[in-house]
Short mmCIF file of C-alpha atoms in Angstrom, two decimals:
data_model
loop_
_atom_site.label_atom_id
_atom_site.label_comp_id
_atom_site.label_asym_id
_atom_site.label_seq_id
_atom_site.Cartn_x
_atom_site.Cartn_y
_atom_site.Cartn_z
CA MET S 21 1.84 -20.69 -48.41
CA GLY S 22 -1.21 -20.28 -46.39
CA THR S 23 -2.10 -22.34 -43.15
CA ILE S 24 -3.63 -26.22 -43.23
CA GLU S 25 -4.30 -28.40 -40.30
CA ILE S 26 -3.86 -32.28 -40.06
CA ASN S 27 -4.29 -34.69 -37.05
CA GLY S 28 -4.39 -31.45 -35.07
CA ALA S 29 -1.30 -29.79 -36.23
CA ARG S 30 -1.54 -26.38 -37.75
CA ILE S 31 1.28 -25.80 -40.09
CA LYS S 32 2.02 -22.61 -41.25
CA ALA S 33 4.46 -21.85 -44.18
CA GLU S 34 6.16 -18.55 -42.45
CA GLU S 35 6.90 -20.30 -39.43
CA THR S 36 9.24 -22.81 -40.78
CA ASN S 37 10.68 -23.92 -44.16
CA GLU S 38 11.55 -27.43 -42.83
CA PRO S 39 8.90 -30.12 -44.34
CA THR S 40 6.55 -31.71 -42.26
CA GLU S 41 6.48 -35.72 -41.71
CA ILE S 42 3.67 -37.66 -42.59
CA PHE S 43 3.25 -41.15 -41.95
CA ALA S 44 -0.10 -42.29 -43.21
CA PRO S 45 -0.23 -46.51 -43.78
CA ILE S 46 -3.78 -47.79 -45.31
CA SER S 47 -3.86 -50.26 -42.58
CA HIS S 48 -4.90 -47.33 -40.20
CA PRO S 49 -7.19 -44.49 -40.68
CA LEU S 50 -5.95 -41.71 -42.74
CA PRO S 51 -5.75 -38.07 -41.75
CA ILE S 52 -7.53 -35.57 -43.48
CA LEU S 53 -5.81 -32.23 -44.42
CA THR S 54 -7.78 -29.14 -44.24
CA THR S 55 -6.87 -25.57 -45.02
CA LEU S 56 -7.52 -22.47 -42.81
CA LYS S 57 -8.42 -18.77 -43.67
CA SER S 58 -5.72 -16.56 -43.53
CA THR S 59 -6.06 -13.59 -41.55
CA SER S 60 -3.77 -11.35 -43.82
CA SER S 61 -4.74 -10.72 -47.34
CA PRO S 62 -2.75 -12.83 -49.90
CA SER S 63 -0.39 -11.30 -52.34
CA ALA S 64 -1.73 -10.92 -56.23
CA ILE S 65 2.01 -12.16 -57.20
CA ILE S 66 2.51 -15.50 -59.37
CA GLN S 67 5.21 -17.82 -57.71
CA PRO S 68 7.69 -18.36 -60.09
CA GLU S 69 8.20 -21.85 -58.80
CA THR S 70 4.71 -22.87 -59.20
CA GLY S 71 3.12 -20.48 -61.73
CA LEU S 72 0.11 -20.06 -59.16
CA ASN S 73 -1.33 -16.90 -58.21
CA GLU S 74 -1.86 -16.88 -54.25
CA SER S 75 -4.73 -14.83 -54.22
CA ASN S 76 -6.66 -17.88 -55.95
CA PHE S 77 -6.00 -19.92 -52.76
CA ASP S 78 -6.13 -20.30 -49.19
CA ALA S 79 -2.97 -22.36 -49.26
CA ILE S 80 -0.53 -23.66 -51.56
CA ILE S 81 1.03 -27.03 -50.56
CA GLU S 82 4.21 -28.83 -51.83
CA ILE S 83 4.07 -32.82 -51.55
CA GLN S 84 7.53 -34.60 -51.46
CA ASP S 85 8.36 -37.94 -51.54
CA PHE S 86 9.48 -39.39 -48.06
CA HIS S 87 12.08 -41.87 -48.44
CA THR S 88 12.91 -43.65 -45.52
CA GLY S 89 12.39 -47.45 -46.05
CA ILE S 90 9.81 -48.01 -43.83
CA GLU S 91 7.65 -49.37 -46.66
CA GLY S 92 10.04 -52.26 -46.45
CA ILE S 93 8.36 -53.36 -42.83
CA ASP S 94 5.43 -55.29 -44.89
CA LEU S 95 8.50 -57.70 -46.19
CA VAL S 96 8.96 -58.67 -42.35
CA TRP S 97 5.19 -58.14 -41.14
CA SER S 98 4.39 -60.71 -43.54
CA SER S 99 7.00 -63.40 -43.74
CA ASN S 100 5.41 -66.15 -41.66
CA GLU S 101 2.09 -65.63 -43.16
CA PRO S 102 -0.18 -63.79 -46.15
CA LYS S 103 -1.18 -60.26 -44.68
CA ARG S 104 -2.71 -57.11 -45.94
CA PRO S 105 -0.34 -54.75 -46.73
CA ILE S 106 0.48 -52.15 -44.36
CA TRP S 107 1.31 -49.48 -47.15
CA ASN S 108 0.16 -48.96 -50.79
CA HIS S 109 3.35 -49.81 -52.88
CA SER S 110 2.49 -47.90 -55.69
CA SER S 111 5.69 -48.11 -57.36
CA SER S 112 4.96 -51.68 -57.85
CA LYS S 113 1.05 -51.98 -58.16
CA GLN S 114 -1.44 -49.96 -60.20
CA PRO S 115 -1.82 -46.72 -57.84
CA LEU S 116 -5.29 -46.12 -56.44
CA GLU S 117 -8.19 -45.18 -58.25
CA THR S 118 -9.16 -41.53 -58.44
CA SER S 119 -5.68 -40.47 -56.53
CA VAL S 120 -2.98 -38.20 -56.83
CA TYR S 121 0.06 -39.77 -56.40
CA GLY S 122 3.94 -39.94 -55.86
CA ILE S 123 6.64 -42.44 -55.42
CA THR S 124 5.86 -43.05 -51.66
CA TRP S 125 2.42 -41.27 -51.42
CA ASP S 126 -1.04 -41.09 -52.54
CA ILE S 127 -3.98 -38.67 -51.94
CA ILE S 128 -7.32 -40.08 -51.56
CA LEU S 129 -9.85 -37.53 -53.29
CA THR S 130 -13.05 -39.87 -53.35
CA LEU S 131 -14.23 -42.65 -50.96
CA THR S 132 -12.14 -45.96 -51.75
CA ALA S 133 -12.97 -49.37 -50.48
CA ASP S 134 -11.19 -50.92 -47.54
CA ILE S 135 -9.78 -47.52 -46.40
CA SER S 136 -11.03 -45.34 -43.81
CA SER S 137 -10.31 -41.76 -42.67
CA ILE S 138 -10.21 -40.60 -39.18
CA LYS S 139 -13.64 -39.58 -38.04
CA LEU S 140 -13.75 -37.59 -34.71
CA PRO S 141 -16.90 -38.00 -32.33
CA LYS S 142 -18.34 -34.62 -31.32
CA THR S 143 -17.39 -35.07 -28.09
CA TRP S 144 -13.66 -35.10 -28.96
CA SER S 145 -14.10 -32.04 -31.46
CA ASN S 146 -15.85 -30.27 -27.99
CA SER S 147 -12.96 -31.02 -25.81
CA LEU S 148 -9.87 -30.38 -28.02
CA SER S 149 -11.50 -27.06 -29.12
CA ASN S 150 -12.31 -25.81 -25.83
CA GLN S 151 -9.04 -25.93 -24.12
CA PRO S 152 -7.56 -23.09 -22.44
CA SER S 153 -3.82 -23.82 -24.01
CA SER S 154 -5.05 -22.07 -27.03
CA ASN S 155 -4.17 -18.95 -25.26
CA PRO S 156 -1.48 -19.88 -22.78
CA THR S 157 -1.03 -15.94 -21.53
CA THR S 158 -4.23 -16.26 -19.93
CA THR S 159 -3.54 -19.63 -17.81
CA THR S 160 -2.25 -19.91 -14.45
CA LYS S 161 1.69 -20.12 -13.26
CA SER S 162 1.29 -24.48 -12.79
CA ASN S 163 2.28 -26.30 -15.49
CA GLU S 164 -0.90 -27.95 -17.35
CA CYS S 165 -1.40 -31.66 -16.70
CA TYR S 166 -3.35 -33.88 -19.01
CA LEU S 167 -4.53 -37.41 -18.11
CA VAL S 168 -6.23 -39.48 -20.62
CA GLN S 169 -7.83 -42.86 -19.10
CA GLY S 170 -9.95 -45.47 -20.59
CA PRO S 171 -10.53 -49.19 -21.29
CA LYS S 172 -8.94 -50.89 -24.13
CA GLY S 173 -9.83 -49.96 -27.95
CA VAL S 174 -11.66 -47.20 -27.42
CA GLY S 175 -9.01 -44.22 -29.14
CA LYS S 176 -6.97 -43.18 -26.23
CA SER S 177 -3.61 -43.16 -28.47
CA THR S 178 -5.60 -41.43 -31.32
CA PHE S 179 -6.72 -38.83 -29.06
CA LEU S 180 -3.43 -38.33 -27.07
CA ARG S 181 -1.83 -37.56 -30.50
CA LEU S 182 -4.49 -35.39 -31.18
CA LEU S 183 -3.88 -33.54 -27.85
CA LEU S 184 -0.43 -33.06 -28.34
CA ASN S 185 -0.97 -31.59 -32.01
CA LYS S 186 -3.49 -29.06 -30.38
CA LEU S 187 -0.79 -28.11 -27.29
CA LEU S 188 2.17 -27.87 -29.80
CA GLN S 189 0.24 -24.72 -31.67
CA SER S 190 0.72 -22.88 -28.32
CA TYR S 191 3.89 -24.55 -26.63
CA GLU S 192 7.23 -24.50 -28.10
CA GLN S 193 7.79 -28.09 -26.06
CA VAL S 194 5.03 -30.65 -24.30
CA ALA S 195 6.17 -33.80 -22.29
CA ILE S 196 4.46 -36.99 -22.64
CA LEU S 197 4.51 -39.54 -19.62
CA ASP S 198 3.96 -42.81 -21.47
CA LEU S 199 2.79 -45.42 -18.48
CA ASP S 200 1.15 -48.22 -20.85
CA PRO S 201 3.71 -50.70 -21.22
CA GLY S 202 1.49 -52.74 -23.54
CA GLN S 203 0.92 -50.32 -25.99
CA PRO S 204 3.50 -47.41 -25.86
CA LEU S 205 3.25 -44.74 -28.17
CA PHE S 206 7.56 -43.99 -28.63
CA THR S 207 9.14 -47.13 -27.01
CA SER S 208 9.18 -50.87 -28.04
CA PRO S 209 6.58 -53.05 -25.49
CA SER S 210 7.65 -53.62 -21.92
CA LEU S 211 8.67 -49.96 -21.31
CA ILE S 212 7.38 -46.61 -19.83
CA SER S 213 9.36 -43.45 -20.47
CA LEU S 214 9.07 -39.59 -20.38
CA ASN S 215 9.44 -37.60 -23.48
CA LEU S 216 9.75 -34.24 -24.48
CA ILE S 217 8.38 -33.27 -27.87
CA ASN S 218 9.01 -30.36 -30.20
CA GLN S 219 7.21 -31.38 -33.62
CA PRO S 220 3.83 -32.53 -34.51
CA LEU S 221 3.20 -36.46 -34.58
CA ILE S 222 1.25 -37.49 -37.75
CA GLY S 223 1.21 -41.45 -37.87
CA PRO S 224 0.92 -44.33 -35.95
CA SER S 225 3.68 -45.30 -33.03
CA PHE S 226 5.49 -47.73 -35.06
CA CYS S 227 6.64 -44.94 -37.15
CA PHE S 228 8.09 -43.13 -34.35
CA GLN S 229 10.23 -45.21 -32.32
CA SER S 230 12.38 -42.97 -30.09
CA ILE S 231 15.98 -43.08 -29.61
CA LEU S 232 16.21 -44.14 -25.89
CA GLN S 233 19.25 -42.52 -25.45
CA SER S 234 17.60 -38.89 -26.33
CA SER S 235 14.44 -39.39 -23.93
CA LEU S 236 14.08 -37.53 -20.60
CA ARG S 237 14.05 -41.02 -19.10
CA SER S 238 12.79 -44.51 -19.77
CA TYR S 239 12.31 -47.64 -17.62
CA TYR S 240 12.16 -51.33 -18.59
CA LEU S 241 9.27 -53.33 -16.79
CA GLY S 242 10.29 -56.98 -18.46
CA ASN S 243 6.54 -56.94 -18.91
CA ILE S 244 3.69 -55.86 -20.98
CA SER S 245 1.52 -55.54 -17.77
CA PRO S 246 2.53 -54.40 -14.32
CA ILE S 247 0.13 -56.97 -12.68
CA ASP S 248 3.05 -59.34 -11.86
CA SER S 249 5.36 -56.25 -10.10
CA PRO S 250 3.13 -53.48 -9.17
CA GLN S 251 5.06 -52.24 -6.60
CA ARG S 252 7.87 -51.78 -9.30
CA TYR S 253 5.67 -50.37 -11.54
CA LEU S 254 4.47 -47.55 -9.05
CA GLU S 255 8.15 -46.92 -8.26
CA ARG S 256 9.34 -45.96 -11.78
CA LEU S 257 6.21 -44.11 -12.41
CA GLU S 258 7.09 -41.81 -9.20
CA ASP S 259 10.54 -41.26 -10.36
CA LEU S 260 9.69 -39.98 -14.04
CA ILE S 261 7.16 -37.78 -12.35
CA ASN S 262 9.79 -36.57 -10.03
CA PHE S 263 11.91 -36.15 -12.91
CA TYR S 264 9.83 -34.23 -14.66
CA LYS S 265 9.25 -31.71 -11.83
CA LEU S 266 13.13 -31.30 -11.27
CA GLU S 267 13.39 -30.51 -14.93
CA PHE S 268 10.87 -28.06 -14.87
CA HIS S 269 10.98 -26.28 -11.78
CA GLU S 270 8.33 -28.08 -9.43
CA PHE S 271 10.14 -28.41 -6.26
CA ASN S 272 6.90 -28.06 -3.80
CA ASN S 273 6.67 -32.30 -3.49
CA LEU S 274 10.23 -33.29 -3.34
CA GLU S 275 12.43 -33.54 -0.47
CA PRO S 276 15.85 -31.09 -0.88
CA VAL S 277 17.97 -34.08 0.18
CA LEU S 278 17.24 -36.00 -2.60
CA LEU S 279 18.49 -33.69 -5.02
CA THR S 280 21.84 -33.99 -6.46
CA LYS S 281 24.36 -30.87 -6.90
CA ARG S 282 23.06 -30.12 -10.12
CA GLN S 283 19.65 -30.16 -9.28
CA ARG S 284 20.22 -28.45 -5.89
CA ARG S 285 21.79 -25.42 -7.62
CA LYS S 286 18.70 -25.57 -10.38
CA TYR S 287 16.57 -25.63 -7.07
CA GLU S 288 18.25 -22.27 -5.89
CA GLU S 289 18.14 -20.89 -9.16
CA SER S 290 14.24 -21.59 -9.40
CA LEU S 291 13.70 -19.73 -5.87
CA ASN S 292 15.71 -16.51 -6.80
CA HIS S 293 14.42 -16.23 -10.43
CA GLN S 294 10.60 -16.05 -10.29
CA VAL S 295 9.32 -15.71 -13.46
CA ASP S 296 6.08 -13.10 -13.39
CA SER S 297 5.13 -12.94 -16.89
CA ILE S 298 5.11 -15.74 -19.63
CA GLN S 299 7.92 -15.53 -22.56
CA VAL S 300 6.17 -15.94 -25.92
CA LYS S 301 8.43 -16.24 -28.96
CA SER S 302 7.74 -14.08 -32.22
CA THR S 303 5.89 -17.67 -33.06
CA GLY S 304 3.42 -17.04 -30.77
CA LYS S 305 4.38 -20.06 -28.67
CA CYS S 306 4.80 -20.08 -24.63
CA SER S 307 8.55 -21.17 -24.21
CA ASP S 308 8.04 -21.09 -20.49
CA ARG S 309 6.12 -24.06 -19.70
CA VAL S 310 6.16 -27.69 -20.80
CA PRO S 311 2.58 -28.81 -20.55
CA LEU S 312 2.45 -32.77 -19.47
CA LEU S 313 0.55 -35.43 -21.56
CA VAL S 314 0.01 -38.42 -19.43
CA ASN S 315 -0.90 -41.99 -21.38
CA THR S 316 -2.51 -44.55 -19.10
CA MET S 317 -2.94 -48.11 -19.74
CA GLY S 318 -6.20 -49.62 -20.82
CA TRP S 319 -6.50 -51.88 -17.68
CA THR S 320 -9.11 -50.38 -15.90
CA THR S 321 -10.74 -52.97 -13.45
CA GLY S 322 -9.33 -54.83 -10.19
CA LEU S 323 -6.02 -54.06 -9.61
CA GLY S 324 -5.98 -52.06 -12.89
CA SER S 325 -8.01 -49.81 -11.35
CA GLU S 326 -6.13 -49.32 -8.02
CA LEU S 327 -2.99 -48.49 -9.92
CA LEU S 328 -4.69 -45.59 -12.05
CA SER S 329 -6.00 -44.32 -8.95
CA LYS S 330 -2.52 -44.20 -7.50
CA ILE S 331 -1.38 -42.83 -11.21
CA ARG S 332 -4.11 -39.71 -10.72
CA GLU S 333 -2.69 -39.39 -7.27
CA LEU S 334 0.53 -38.84 -8.17
CA VAL S 335 0.31 -36.92 -11.05
CA ASN S 336 -2.18 -34.77 -9.97
CA PRO S 337 -3.87 -33.80 -13.44
CA SER S 338 -5.58 -30.25 -13.99
CA THR S 339 -7.71 -32.10 -16.81
CA ILE S 340 -8.71 -36.04 -17.02
CA PHE S 341 -10.15 -37.12 -20.27
CA THR S 342 -11.93 -40.53 -19.61
CA PHE S 343 -13.83 -42.74 -22.06
CA GLU S 344 -15.81 -44.15 -19.02
CA SER S 345 -19.47 -42.70 -18.34
CA GLN S 346 -20.41 -40.03 -15.74
CA GLU S 347 -21.93 -42.61 -13.49
CA THR S 348 -18.85 -45.03 -13.37
CA PHE S 349 -15.83 -42.60 -13.02
CA GLN S 350 -15.14 -41.24 -10.14
CA ALA S 351 -12.15 -38.67 -9.41
CA ASN S 352 -9.29 -39.15 -7.44
CA GLU S 353 -10.34 -37.66 -3.76
CA ASN S 354 -6.70 -37.12 -2.69
CA ASN S 355 -6.21 -34.66 -5.73
CA GLU S 356 -5.40 -31.25 -3.80
CA GLU S 357 -7.31 -29.43 -6.85
CA ASN S 358 -10.26 -30.54 -8.31
CA PRO S 359 -9.57 -31.70 -12.00
CA SER S 360 -11.76 -30.70 -15.10
CA ILE S 361 -13.41 -33.69 -16.24
CA GLN S 362 -14.04 -34.26 -19.77
CA TYR S 363 -15.94 -36.98 -20.70
CA LEU S 364 -15.17 -38.76 -24.32
CA GLU S 365 -17.17 -41.38 -26.59
CA PRO S 366 -15.20 -44.05 -27.88
CA ILE S 367 -13.89 -43.28 -31.15
CA GLY S 368 -15.92 -46.49 -32.68
CA ASP S 369 -14.60 -49.60 -34.88
CA THR S 370 -11.62 -48.64 -37.42
CA PRO S 371 -9.50 -50.67 -39.63
CA LEU S 372 -6.80 -50.45 -37.09
CA SER S 373 -9.05 -52.03 -34.46
CA LEU S 374 -10.42 -54.33 -36.86
CA ARG S 375 -7.17 -55.78 -38.38
CA LEU S 376 -4.24 -54.97 -35.89
CA PRO S 377 -4.90 -56.92 -32.51
CA SER S 378 -2.54 -55.27 -29.67
CA ASN S 379 -0.23 -58.30 -30.01
CA GLU S 380 0.54 -57.61 -33.65
CA SER S 381 0.43 -53.80 -32.97
CA ARG S 382 3.49 -54.64 -30.39
CA THR S 383 4.96 -56.74 -33.09
CA LEU S 384 5.26 -53.84 -35.60
CA ASN S 385 6.69 -51.50 -32.80
CA LEU S 386 9.35 -54.29 -32.36
CA ILE S 387 9.90 -55.26 -35.80
CA SER S 388 10.32 -51.44 -36.74
CA TYR S 389 12.88 -50.65 -33.76
CA LEU S 390 15.39 -53.40 -34.63
CA TYR S 391 15.61 -52.54 -38.19
CA SER S 392 15.75 -49.06 -37.48
CA SER S 393 18.58 -46.58 -37.87
CA ASN S 394 20.19 -43.41 -36.11
CA SER S 395 21.78 -41.24 -39.29
CA THR S 396 22.42 -38.37 -37.09
CA PRO S 397 24.44 -38.11 -33.57
CA ILE S 398 22.46 -37.05 -30.73
CA SER S 399 23.61 -33.66 -28.87
CA GLN S 400 24.21 -33.80 -25.51
CA THR S 401 22.52 -30.16 -25.21
CA ASP S 402 19.18 -31.06 -27.60
CA ARG S 403 17.06 -32.53 -24.82
CA ASN S 404 14.31 -33.32 -27.02
CA THR S 405 13.09 -37.18 -28.02
CA LYS S 406 14.65 -38.18 -31.27
CA PHE S 407 13.27 -40.56 -33.50
CA PHE S 408 14.37 -43.29 -35.99
CA ARG S 409 14.28 -41.69 -39.50
CA LYS S 410 15.63 -44.37 -41.25
CA TRP S 411 14.83 -48.21 -41.84
CA ASP S 412 16.94 -51.05 -43.46
CA PHE S 413 15.00 -53.93 -44.01
CA GLU S 414 17.11 -55.33 -46.75
CA ASN S 415 19.66 -56.43 -43.85
CA GLN S 416 18.55 -59.53 -42.28
CA LEU S 417 19.05 -59.51 -38.58
CA TYR S 418 21.16 -62.84 -38.76
CA LYS S 419 23.56 -61.01 -41.17
CA GLN S 420 24.35 -57.93 -39.09
CA ARG S 421 27.75 -57.60 -37.47
CA PRO S 422 26.73 -58.12 -33.54
CA MET S 423 28.64 -56.29 -30.56
CA ILE S 424 30.94 -58.63 -28.56
CA ILE S 425 31.04 -58.35 -25.30
CA ASN S 426 32.85 -60.30 -22.51
CA HIS S 427 30.60 -61.41 -20.08
CA LYS S 428 32.94 -60.80 -17.19
CA GLU S 429 32.49 -57.09 -17.99
CA LEU S 430 28.88 -57.37 -18.04
CA SER S 431 26.48 -57.11 -15.35
CA ILE S 432 23.25 -59.67 -16.51
CA ASP S 433 19.83 -58.99 -14.49
CA LEU S 434 17.24 -61.85 -14.60
CA PHE S 435 14.59 -59.55 -12.50
CA GLU S 436 15.11 -61.70 -9.40
CA GLU S 437 14.80 -64.98 -10.95
CA GLU S 438 16.95 -67.50 -9.35
CA ILE S 439 18.54 -69.22 -12.42
CA PRO S 440 21.69 -71.38 -12.34
CA GLU S 441 24.37 -69.44 -14.03
CA SER S 442 25.16 -73.25 -16.19
CA HIS S 443 21.94 -72.04 -17.51
CA LEU S 444 22.40 -68.45 -18.73
CA SER S 445 23.01 -69.64 -22.54
CA TYR S 446 19.70 -71.12 -22.21
CA VAL S 447 17.79 -68.07 -21.22
CA LEU S 448 19.75 -65.57 -23.47
CA ASN S 449 20.39 -66.79 -26.69
CA GLY S 450 17.80 -65.43 -29.40
CA SER S 451 16.15 -63.28 -26.55
CA ILE S 452 15.57 -59.47 -26.27
CA VAL S 453 17.26 -58.00 -23.72
CA ALA S 454 17.05 -54.57 -22.18
CA ILE S 455 20.47 -52.01 -22.79
CA LEU S 456 20.54 -50.33 -19.18
CA SER S 457 22.89 -47.15 -18.27
CA ASN S 458 25.45 -47.68 -15.26
CA HIS S 459 25.28 -43.94 -14.52
CA HIS S 460 21.60 -44.17 -13.39
CA GLU S 461 20.34 -47.28 -11.95
CA SER S 462 17.77 -48.96 -14.20
CA ASN S 463 17.59 -46.13 -16.90
CA CYS S 464 17.03 -48.11 -20.14
CA LEU S 465 18.79 -47.31 -23.47
CA GLY S 466 17.26 -49.25 -25.64
CA LEU S 467 16.71 -53.05 -26.49
CA GLY S 468 18.90 -55.26 -28.39
CA LEU S 469 18.89 -59.23 -29.74
CA VAL S 470 21.21 -61.62 -27.84
CA ARG S 471 22.21 -63.45 -31.45
CA SER S 472 24.75 -66.16 -29.26
CA PHE S 473 25.99 -66.48 -25.77
CA ASP S 474 29.13 -68.04 -25.94
CA GLN S 475 29.21 -69.44 -22.13
CA SER S 476 32.55 -71.31 -22.28
CA HIS S 477 34.43 -68.64 -23.64
CA GLY S 478 32.61 -65.96 -21.68
CA ILE S 479 31.77 -64.17 -24.82
CA LEU S 480 28.14 -62.54 -25.60
CA TYR S 481 26.95 -61.52 -29.09
CA LEU S 482 24.66 -58.55 -28.98
CA ILE S 483 22.58 -56.99 -32.33
CA LEU S 484 21.78 -53.35 -31.96
CA PRO S 485 20.01 -51.10 -33.99
CA GLU S 486 22.20 -49.25 -36.27
CA GLY S 487 23.78 -46.35 -34.60
CA PHE S 488 23.27 -47.16 -31.74
CA GLY S 489 25.12 -44.86 -29.20
CA SER S 490 25.98 -47.30 -26.32
CA ASN S 491 29.78 -47.63 -27.14
CA ASP S 492 31.25 -44.93 -25.56
CA GLU S 493 29.81 -46.04 -21.79
CA LYS S 494 29.61 -48.96 -20.17
CA PHE S 495 25.86 -50.84 -19.66
CA LYS S 496 24.82 -53.79 -18.21
CA ILE S 497 21.63 -55.88 -19.67
CA CYS S 498 18.40 -57.12 -17.92
CA LYS S 499 16.19 -59.86 -19.21
CA GLY S 500 12.44 -59.93 -18.64
CA PHE S 501 9.45 -62.16 -19.70
CA GLU S 502 8.55 -59.47 -22.36
CA PRO S 503 9.00 -58.66 -25.54
CA CYS S 504 9.52 -62.27 -27.14
CA LEU S 505 11.36 -62.59 -30.44
CA PRO S 506 8.42 -62.33 -32.77
CA LEU S 507 8.21 -65.36 -35.29
CA ASN S 508 8.70 -62.61 -38.39
CA LEU S 509 11.65 -62.24 -37.29
CA LEU S 510 12.92 -65.85 -37.74
CA VAL S 511 11.53 -66.48 -41.07
CA TYR S 512 12.21 -63.24 -42.63
CA GLU S 513 14.10 -63.10 -45.83
CA HIS S 514 14.74 -60.64 -48.28
CA GLU S 515 15.25 -61.84 -51.79
CA ASP S 516 18.09 -64.49 -51.37
CA HIS S 517 15.31 -67.07 -50.30
CA GLN S 518 18.02 -68.80 -48.76
CA ILE S 519 17.73 -71.46 -45.57
CA LYS S 520 18.09 -69.74 -42.50
CA PRO S 521 20.61 -70.92 -40.15
CA TYR S 522 19.44 -73.04 -37.34
CA LEU S 523 16.12 -73.51 -38.53
CA GLU S 524 14.92 -76.71 -39.59
CA ILE S 525 12.52 -77.21 -42.61
CA ARG S 526 10.37 -80.06 -43.74
CA ASN S 527 7.85 -80.89 -46.38
CA LEU S 528 4.67 -82.01 -45.08
CA GLY S 529 3.15 -83.86 -47.90
CA ILE S 530 1.02 -83.46 -50.59
CA GLY S 531 -1.32 -80.45 -50.36
CA HIS S 532 1.36 -78.60 -48.16
CA SER S 533 3.88 -76.08 -48.98
CA ASN S 534 7.33 -76.10 -47.32
CA LEU S 535 6.49 -74.99 -43.46
CA LEU S 536 8.33 -74.49 -40.20
CA VAL S 537 7.94 -77.38 -37.95
CA GLY S 538 5.38 -76.31 -35.32
CA PHE S 539 4.05 -73.44 -37.68
CA GLU S 540 1.13 -75.27 -38.79
CA LYS S 541 -2.63 -74.17 -36.94
CA LYS S 542 -3.11 -76.05 -33.74
CA ARG S 543 -6.48 -77.95 -33.89
CA VAL S 544 -8.63 -77.16 -30.83
CA ARG S 545 -11.68 -79.17 -30.01
CA ARG S 546 -14.43 -77.66 -28.29
CA ASN S 547 -16.43 -80.77 -27.72
CA VAL S 548 -14.16 -82.67 -25.10
CA MET S 549 -16.00 -81.68 -21.62
CA ARG S 550 -15.81 -83.27 -18.26
CA TRP S 551 -18.50 -85.44 -17.03
CA SER S 552 -19.30 -82.07 -14.53
CA GLN S 553 -19.40 -79.74 -17.27
CA ARG S 554 -22.05 -81.89 -19.77
CA GLY S 555 -25.54 -81.16 -19.22
CA ASN S 556 -28.42 -83.32 -18.51
#
């Protein structure tokens, strides 16, 4: 009963009977749940399910345990060295003090040491509340486009999720153009993608790894930065933007000769069917428009600044949210329309920025992806991005049954690297590769782990997430520089404590535990300098 708001998402009891999924690990700032005053007068009826009188409350919230298996990520996450847990395991430990808790959740009622909540700067709250999307019937006919930019560690991803949830209050669907291959929102590292979202996202990115077959489109760059291939990055970016325009009836900047038969038919239909009014469903949400959110890289200097300027030129946003000061930021002069500029202040130090550097966040995303499973089939007519909802960390990767592929029937791309065919096994064994579709060049279907490449028999053994839908079509694989296989995935064991195959373990002597060869910390001497570097 009633209406609540959490992380910018407004949840109304009368709109849906489906529960809202919330991922809130203690390693990240926790979301704050607030109730909103209802415009309708509550009935003075005692509900038989709860025994509560509705007239005494603004909202009645039912919290259920959410059994997904994601808590097991701590087993892999801390397998190579002791780390602070991602989740609070209430089932095996004492619950947090002054909290209401279940099996998979805790509600923190008072200040708790080493746990932080999301605290929005004033500029964030003002920008989110002043968006015209709160009343889409008064906006122009063109699709709204919002671009978020700024350096690393200022809170771009957090703000974008809040803005996404805010827009979903007014729109049935929101498209997200994720252009950050180093810290992507919905995919594993080294990918950029276009996703269509129709549900609030409450939680960190490793809890929302998308099933790439359900994304509108995704591309594998082979690196976590476009520094080595900026031209390829811009080409993939332009293709994603054109795809968005084609799908959502914006053909003004496209040449008709580039359209397929299906796209040309859609183009002609859009010309013959001009929508004069915005359709608003009974839920009060706009269904005829799909606003676009653009997530950019944190690389804002040098070549990164030039790429960002090119992104603004291609996207032509209606609103730019920037974490740079007004003195240092200059809007793109090539825009046909002057965008609205919103200046934001950094969110400041949070447990995420203090405990999870960017490389460890990428590791979490990769672990989550490889141990996830797709329990429900993907419908060809449902174009919304689907996310993995189950994780199985009890089944180690080396125990999983791989897909067996004939090398002669498989195309292997090494990103233009000249490597002799006789050395392919050295390159592919134990590496993470991209699965590319044969129907559309470079469209990425997901990532896989090459367990082994038997070059003498021409057989490749490939481990894919459970339920990966690639058996129905032929595909090719691509090997880039990133991502690399994390050490966590090599040494992880569940409960059997067996010696891992292909790994050599030695005892380093008294005072040392059994460690992997090369696992000890390296000592770097800072007092060794050249004569020219020494002072007088």
